[in-house]
PDB file of C-alpha atoms in Angstrom:
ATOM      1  CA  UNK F   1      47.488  97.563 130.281  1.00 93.00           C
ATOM      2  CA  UNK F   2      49.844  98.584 127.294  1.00 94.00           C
ATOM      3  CA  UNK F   3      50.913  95.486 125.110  1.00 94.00           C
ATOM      4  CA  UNK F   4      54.287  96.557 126.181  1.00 94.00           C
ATOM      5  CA  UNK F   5      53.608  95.925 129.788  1.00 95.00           C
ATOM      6  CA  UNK F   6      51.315  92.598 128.697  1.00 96.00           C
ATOM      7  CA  UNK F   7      54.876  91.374 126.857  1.00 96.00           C
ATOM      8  CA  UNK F   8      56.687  92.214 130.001  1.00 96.00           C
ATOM      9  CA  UNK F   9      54.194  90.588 132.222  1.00 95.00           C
ATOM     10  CA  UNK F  10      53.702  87.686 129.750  1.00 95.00           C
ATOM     11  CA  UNK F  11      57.028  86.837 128.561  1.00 94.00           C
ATOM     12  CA  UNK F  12      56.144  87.021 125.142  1.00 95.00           C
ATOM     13  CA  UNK F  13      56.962  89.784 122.999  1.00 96.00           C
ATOM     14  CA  UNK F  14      54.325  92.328 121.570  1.00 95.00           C
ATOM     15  CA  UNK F  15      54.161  90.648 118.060  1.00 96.00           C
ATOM     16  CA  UNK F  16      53.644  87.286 119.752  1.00 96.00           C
ATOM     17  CA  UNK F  17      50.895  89.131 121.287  1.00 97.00           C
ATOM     18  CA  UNK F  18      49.131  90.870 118.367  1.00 95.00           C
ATOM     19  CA  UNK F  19      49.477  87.911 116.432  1.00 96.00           C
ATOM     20  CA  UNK F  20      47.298  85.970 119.145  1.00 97.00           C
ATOM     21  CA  UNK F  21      44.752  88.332 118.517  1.00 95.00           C
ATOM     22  CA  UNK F  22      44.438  88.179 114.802  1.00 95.00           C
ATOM     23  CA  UNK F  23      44.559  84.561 114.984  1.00 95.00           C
ATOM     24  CA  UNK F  24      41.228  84.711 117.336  1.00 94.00           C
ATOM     25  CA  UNK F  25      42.584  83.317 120.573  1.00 97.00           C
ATOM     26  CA  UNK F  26      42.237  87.433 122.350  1.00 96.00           C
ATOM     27  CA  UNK F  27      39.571  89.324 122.078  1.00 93.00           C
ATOM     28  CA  UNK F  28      40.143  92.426 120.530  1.00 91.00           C
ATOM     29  CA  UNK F  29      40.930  94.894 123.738  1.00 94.00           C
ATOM     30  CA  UNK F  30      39.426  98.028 123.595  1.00 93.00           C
ATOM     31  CA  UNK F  31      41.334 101.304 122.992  1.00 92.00           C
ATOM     32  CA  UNK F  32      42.993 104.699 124.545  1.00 90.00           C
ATOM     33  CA  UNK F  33      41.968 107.758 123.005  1.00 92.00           C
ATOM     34  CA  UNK F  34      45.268 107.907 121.202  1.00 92.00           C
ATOM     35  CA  UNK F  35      44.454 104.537 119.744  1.00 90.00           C
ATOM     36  CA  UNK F  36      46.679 102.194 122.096  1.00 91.00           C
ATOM     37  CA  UNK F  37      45.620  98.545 122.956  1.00 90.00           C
ATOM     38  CA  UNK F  38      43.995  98.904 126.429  1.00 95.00           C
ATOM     39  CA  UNK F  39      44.395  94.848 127.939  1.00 95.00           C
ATOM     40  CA  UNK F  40      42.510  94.108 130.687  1.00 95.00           C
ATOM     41  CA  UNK F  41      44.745  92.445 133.190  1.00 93.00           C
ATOM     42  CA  UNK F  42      42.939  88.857 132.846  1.00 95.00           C
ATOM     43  CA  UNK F  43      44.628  88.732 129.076  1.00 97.00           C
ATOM     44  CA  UNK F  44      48.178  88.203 131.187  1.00 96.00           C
ATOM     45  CA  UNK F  45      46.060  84.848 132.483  1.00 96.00           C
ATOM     46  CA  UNK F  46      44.608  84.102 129.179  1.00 97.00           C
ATOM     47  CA  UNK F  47      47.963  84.312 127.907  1.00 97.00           C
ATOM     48  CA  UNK F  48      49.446  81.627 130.150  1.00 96.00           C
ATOM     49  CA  UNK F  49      47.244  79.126 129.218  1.00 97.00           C
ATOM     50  CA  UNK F  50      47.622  79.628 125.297  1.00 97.00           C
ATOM     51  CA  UNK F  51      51.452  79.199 126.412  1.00 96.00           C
ATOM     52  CA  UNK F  52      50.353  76.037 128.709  1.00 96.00           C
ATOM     53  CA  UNK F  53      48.476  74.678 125.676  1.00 97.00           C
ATOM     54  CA  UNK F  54      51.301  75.216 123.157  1.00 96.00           C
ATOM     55  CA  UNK F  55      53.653  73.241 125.670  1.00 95.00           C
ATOM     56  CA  UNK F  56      51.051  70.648 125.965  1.00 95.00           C
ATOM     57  CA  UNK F  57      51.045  69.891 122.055  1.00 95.00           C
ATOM     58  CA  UNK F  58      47.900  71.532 121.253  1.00 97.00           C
ATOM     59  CA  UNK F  59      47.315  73.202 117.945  1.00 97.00           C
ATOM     60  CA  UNK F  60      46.557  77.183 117.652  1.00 97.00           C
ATOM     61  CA  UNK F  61      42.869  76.051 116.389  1.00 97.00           C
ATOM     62  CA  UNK F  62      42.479  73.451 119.220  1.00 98.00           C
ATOM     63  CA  UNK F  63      43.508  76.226 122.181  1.00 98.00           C
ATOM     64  CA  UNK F  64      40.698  78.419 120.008  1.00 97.00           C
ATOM     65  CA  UNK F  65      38.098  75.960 120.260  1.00 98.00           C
ATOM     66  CA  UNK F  66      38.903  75.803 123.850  1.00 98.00           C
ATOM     67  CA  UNK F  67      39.015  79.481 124.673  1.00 98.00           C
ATOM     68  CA  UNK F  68      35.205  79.557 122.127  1.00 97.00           C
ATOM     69  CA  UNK F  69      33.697  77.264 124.450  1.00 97.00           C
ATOM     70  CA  UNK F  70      34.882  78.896 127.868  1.00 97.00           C
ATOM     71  CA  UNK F  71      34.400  81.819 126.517  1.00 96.00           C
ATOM     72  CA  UNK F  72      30.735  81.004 125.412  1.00 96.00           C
ATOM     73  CA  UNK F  73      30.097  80.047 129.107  1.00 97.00           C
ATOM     74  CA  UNK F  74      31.009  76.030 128.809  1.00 97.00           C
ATOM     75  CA  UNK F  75      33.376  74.530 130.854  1.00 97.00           C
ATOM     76  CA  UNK F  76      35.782  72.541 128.194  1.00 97.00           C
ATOM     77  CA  UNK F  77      37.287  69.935 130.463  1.00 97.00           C
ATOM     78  CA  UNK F  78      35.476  67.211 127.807  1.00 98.00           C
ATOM     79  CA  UNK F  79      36.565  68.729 124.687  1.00 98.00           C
ATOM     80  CA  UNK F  80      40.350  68.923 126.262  1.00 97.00           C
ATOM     81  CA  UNK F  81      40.343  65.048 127.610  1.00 98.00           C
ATOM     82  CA  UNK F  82      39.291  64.581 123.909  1.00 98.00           C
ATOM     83  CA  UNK F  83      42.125  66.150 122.785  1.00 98.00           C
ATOM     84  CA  UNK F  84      44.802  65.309 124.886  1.00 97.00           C
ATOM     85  CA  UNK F  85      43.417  61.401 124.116  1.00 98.00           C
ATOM     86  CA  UNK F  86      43.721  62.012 120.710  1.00 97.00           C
ATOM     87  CA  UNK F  87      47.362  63.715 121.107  1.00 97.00           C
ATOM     88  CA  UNK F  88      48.605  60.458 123.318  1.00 97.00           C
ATOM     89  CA  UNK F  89      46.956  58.221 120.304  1.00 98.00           C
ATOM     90  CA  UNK F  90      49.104  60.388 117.850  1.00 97.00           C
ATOM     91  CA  UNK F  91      52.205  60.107 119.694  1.00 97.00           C
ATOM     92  CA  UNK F  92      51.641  56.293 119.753  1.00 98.00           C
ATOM     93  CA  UNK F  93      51.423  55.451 116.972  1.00 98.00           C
ATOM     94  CA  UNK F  94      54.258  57.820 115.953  1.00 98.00           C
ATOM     95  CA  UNK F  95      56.513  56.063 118.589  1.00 98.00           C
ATOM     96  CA  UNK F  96      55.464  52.349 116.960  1.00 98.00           C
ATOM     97  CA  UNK F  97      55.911  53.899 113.649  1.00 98.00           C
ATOM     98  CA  UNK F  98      59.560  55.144 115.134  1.00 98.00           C
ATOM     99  CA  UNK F  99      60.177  51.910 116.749  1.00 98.00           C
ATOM    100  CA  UNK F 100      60.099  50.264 113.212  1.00 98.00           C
ATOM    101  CA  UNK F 101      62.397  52.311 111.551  1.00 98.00           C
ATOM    102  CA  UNK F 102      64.922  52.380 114.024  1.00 98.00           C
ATOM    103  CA  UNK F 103      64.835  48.654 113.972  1.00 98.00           C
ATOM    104  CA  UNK F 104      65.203  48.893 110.073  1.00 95.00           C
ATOM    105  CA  UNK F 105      68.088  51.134 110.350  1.00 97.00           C
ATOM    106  CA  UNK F 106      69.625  49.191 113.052  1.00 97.00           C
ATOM    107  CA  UNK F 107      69.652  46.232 110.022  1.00 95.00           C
ATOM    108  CA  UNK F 108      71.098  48.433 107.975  1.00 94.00           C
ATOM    109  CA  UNK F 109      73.777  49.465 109.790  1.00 96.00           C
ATOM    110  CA  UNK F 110      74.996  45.927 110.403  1.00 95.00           C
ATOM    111  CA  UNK F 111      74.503  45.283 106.857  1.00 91.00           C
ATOM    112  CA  UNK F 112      76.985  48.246 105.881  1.00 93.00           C
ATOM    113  CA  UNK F 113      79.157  46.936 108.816  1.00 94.00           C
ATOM    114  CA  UNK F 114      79.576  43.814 106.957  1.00 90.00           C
ATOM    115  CA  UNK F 115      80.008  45.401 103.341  1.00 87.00           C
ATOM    116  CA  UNK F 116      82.797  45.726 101.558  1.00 86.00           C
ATOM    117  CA  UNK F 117      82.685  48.337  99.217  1.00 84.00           C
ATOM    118  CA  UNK F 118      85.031  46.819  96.672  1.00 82.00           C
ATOM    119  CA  UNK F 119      83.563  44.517  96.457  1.00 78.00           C
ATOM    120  CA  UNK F 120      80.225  46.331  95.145  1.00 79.00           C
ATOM    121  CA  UNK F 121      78.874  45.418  91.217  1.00 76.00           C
ATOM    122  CA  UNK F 122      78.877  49.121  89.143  1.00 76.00           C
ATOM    123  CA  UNK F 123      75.105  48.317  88.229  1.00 77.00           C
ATOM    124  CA  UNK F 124      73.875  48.002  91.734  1.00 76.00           C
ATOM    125  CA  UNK F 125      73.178  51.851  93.307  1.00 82.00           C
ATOM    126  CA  UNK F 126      73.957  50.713  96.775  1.00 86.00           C
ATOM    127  CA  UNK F 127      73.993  47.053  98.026  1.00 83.00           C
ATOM    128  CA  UNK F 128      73.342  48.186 101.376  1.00 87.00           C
ATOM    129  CA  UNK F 129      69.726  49.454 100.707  1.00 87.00           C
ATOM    130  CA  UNK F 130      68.777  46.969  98.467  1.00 81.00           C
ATOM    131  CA  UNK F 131      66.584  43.989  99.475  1.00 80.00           C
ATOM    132  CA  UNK F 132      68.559  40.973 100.744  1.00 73.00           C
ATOM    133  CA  UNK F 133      69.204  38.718  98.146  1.00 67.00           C
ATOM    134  CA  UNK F 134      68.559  40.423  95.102  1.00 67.00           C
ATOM    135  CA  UNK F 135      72.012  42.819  95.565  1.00 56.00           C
ATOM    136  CA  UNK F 136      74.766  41.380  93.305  1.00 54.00           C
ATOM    137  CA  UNK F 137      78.653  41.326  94.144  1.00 53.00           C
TER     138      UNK F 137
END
């Protein structure tokens, strides 16, 4: 199959496609005489699971590990629980991490509710930010 009729098939576009390959997650396909990309039709499949992966949050280099250990006759349901685990522990600790700051900036915001900017000394840079207490009028 022409990479033209892949991208069709695919929904991706040709340089999506080409760039998969020099990236190492498609094998190189063999060529036409005239020096066209010849796909074989499972690279549509293929494909559709780099997209999967993407969607899932994986990384270009953890769908290539993947495809390196199907492709090397392993079945890599124990290398992708390990990385979807480690994906939810990311977003974790991202969301806590979130959580904080949002409760930081919900502070602040009721701080600069309360201020009165005329009421702001020229030597302080912005009484808002500054630590309570140590801000002078």
């Amino acid at each position: 199959m022409r990479i033209g009729d892949l991208a069709a098939v695919s929904g991706l576009t040709a340089k999506t496609i080409r760039f998969y390959e020099q990236a190492g997650l498609l094998p190189a396909p063999p060529r036409t005489p005239g020096g066209y990309r010849n796909y074989p039709e499972q690279t549509a499949v293929r494909l559709g699971f780099i997209r999967d992966a993407q969607g899932a949050g994986l990384t270009l280099a953890e769908i290539r590990s993947v495809l390196a250990l199907r492709d090397g006759g392993q079945a890599p349901c124990a290398h992708v629980t390990a990385l979807i685990d480690q994906h939810l522990a990311d977003i974790e600790r991202r969301m806590a991490e979130l959580a904080k700051t949002r409760a930081a900036l919900g502070n602040l915001a009721r701080r600069a509710a309360a201020t009165d900017p005329a009421a702001c000394a020229a030597d302080n840079i912005c009484t808002i930010l500054a630590p309570p207490g140590t801000a002078r009028p």
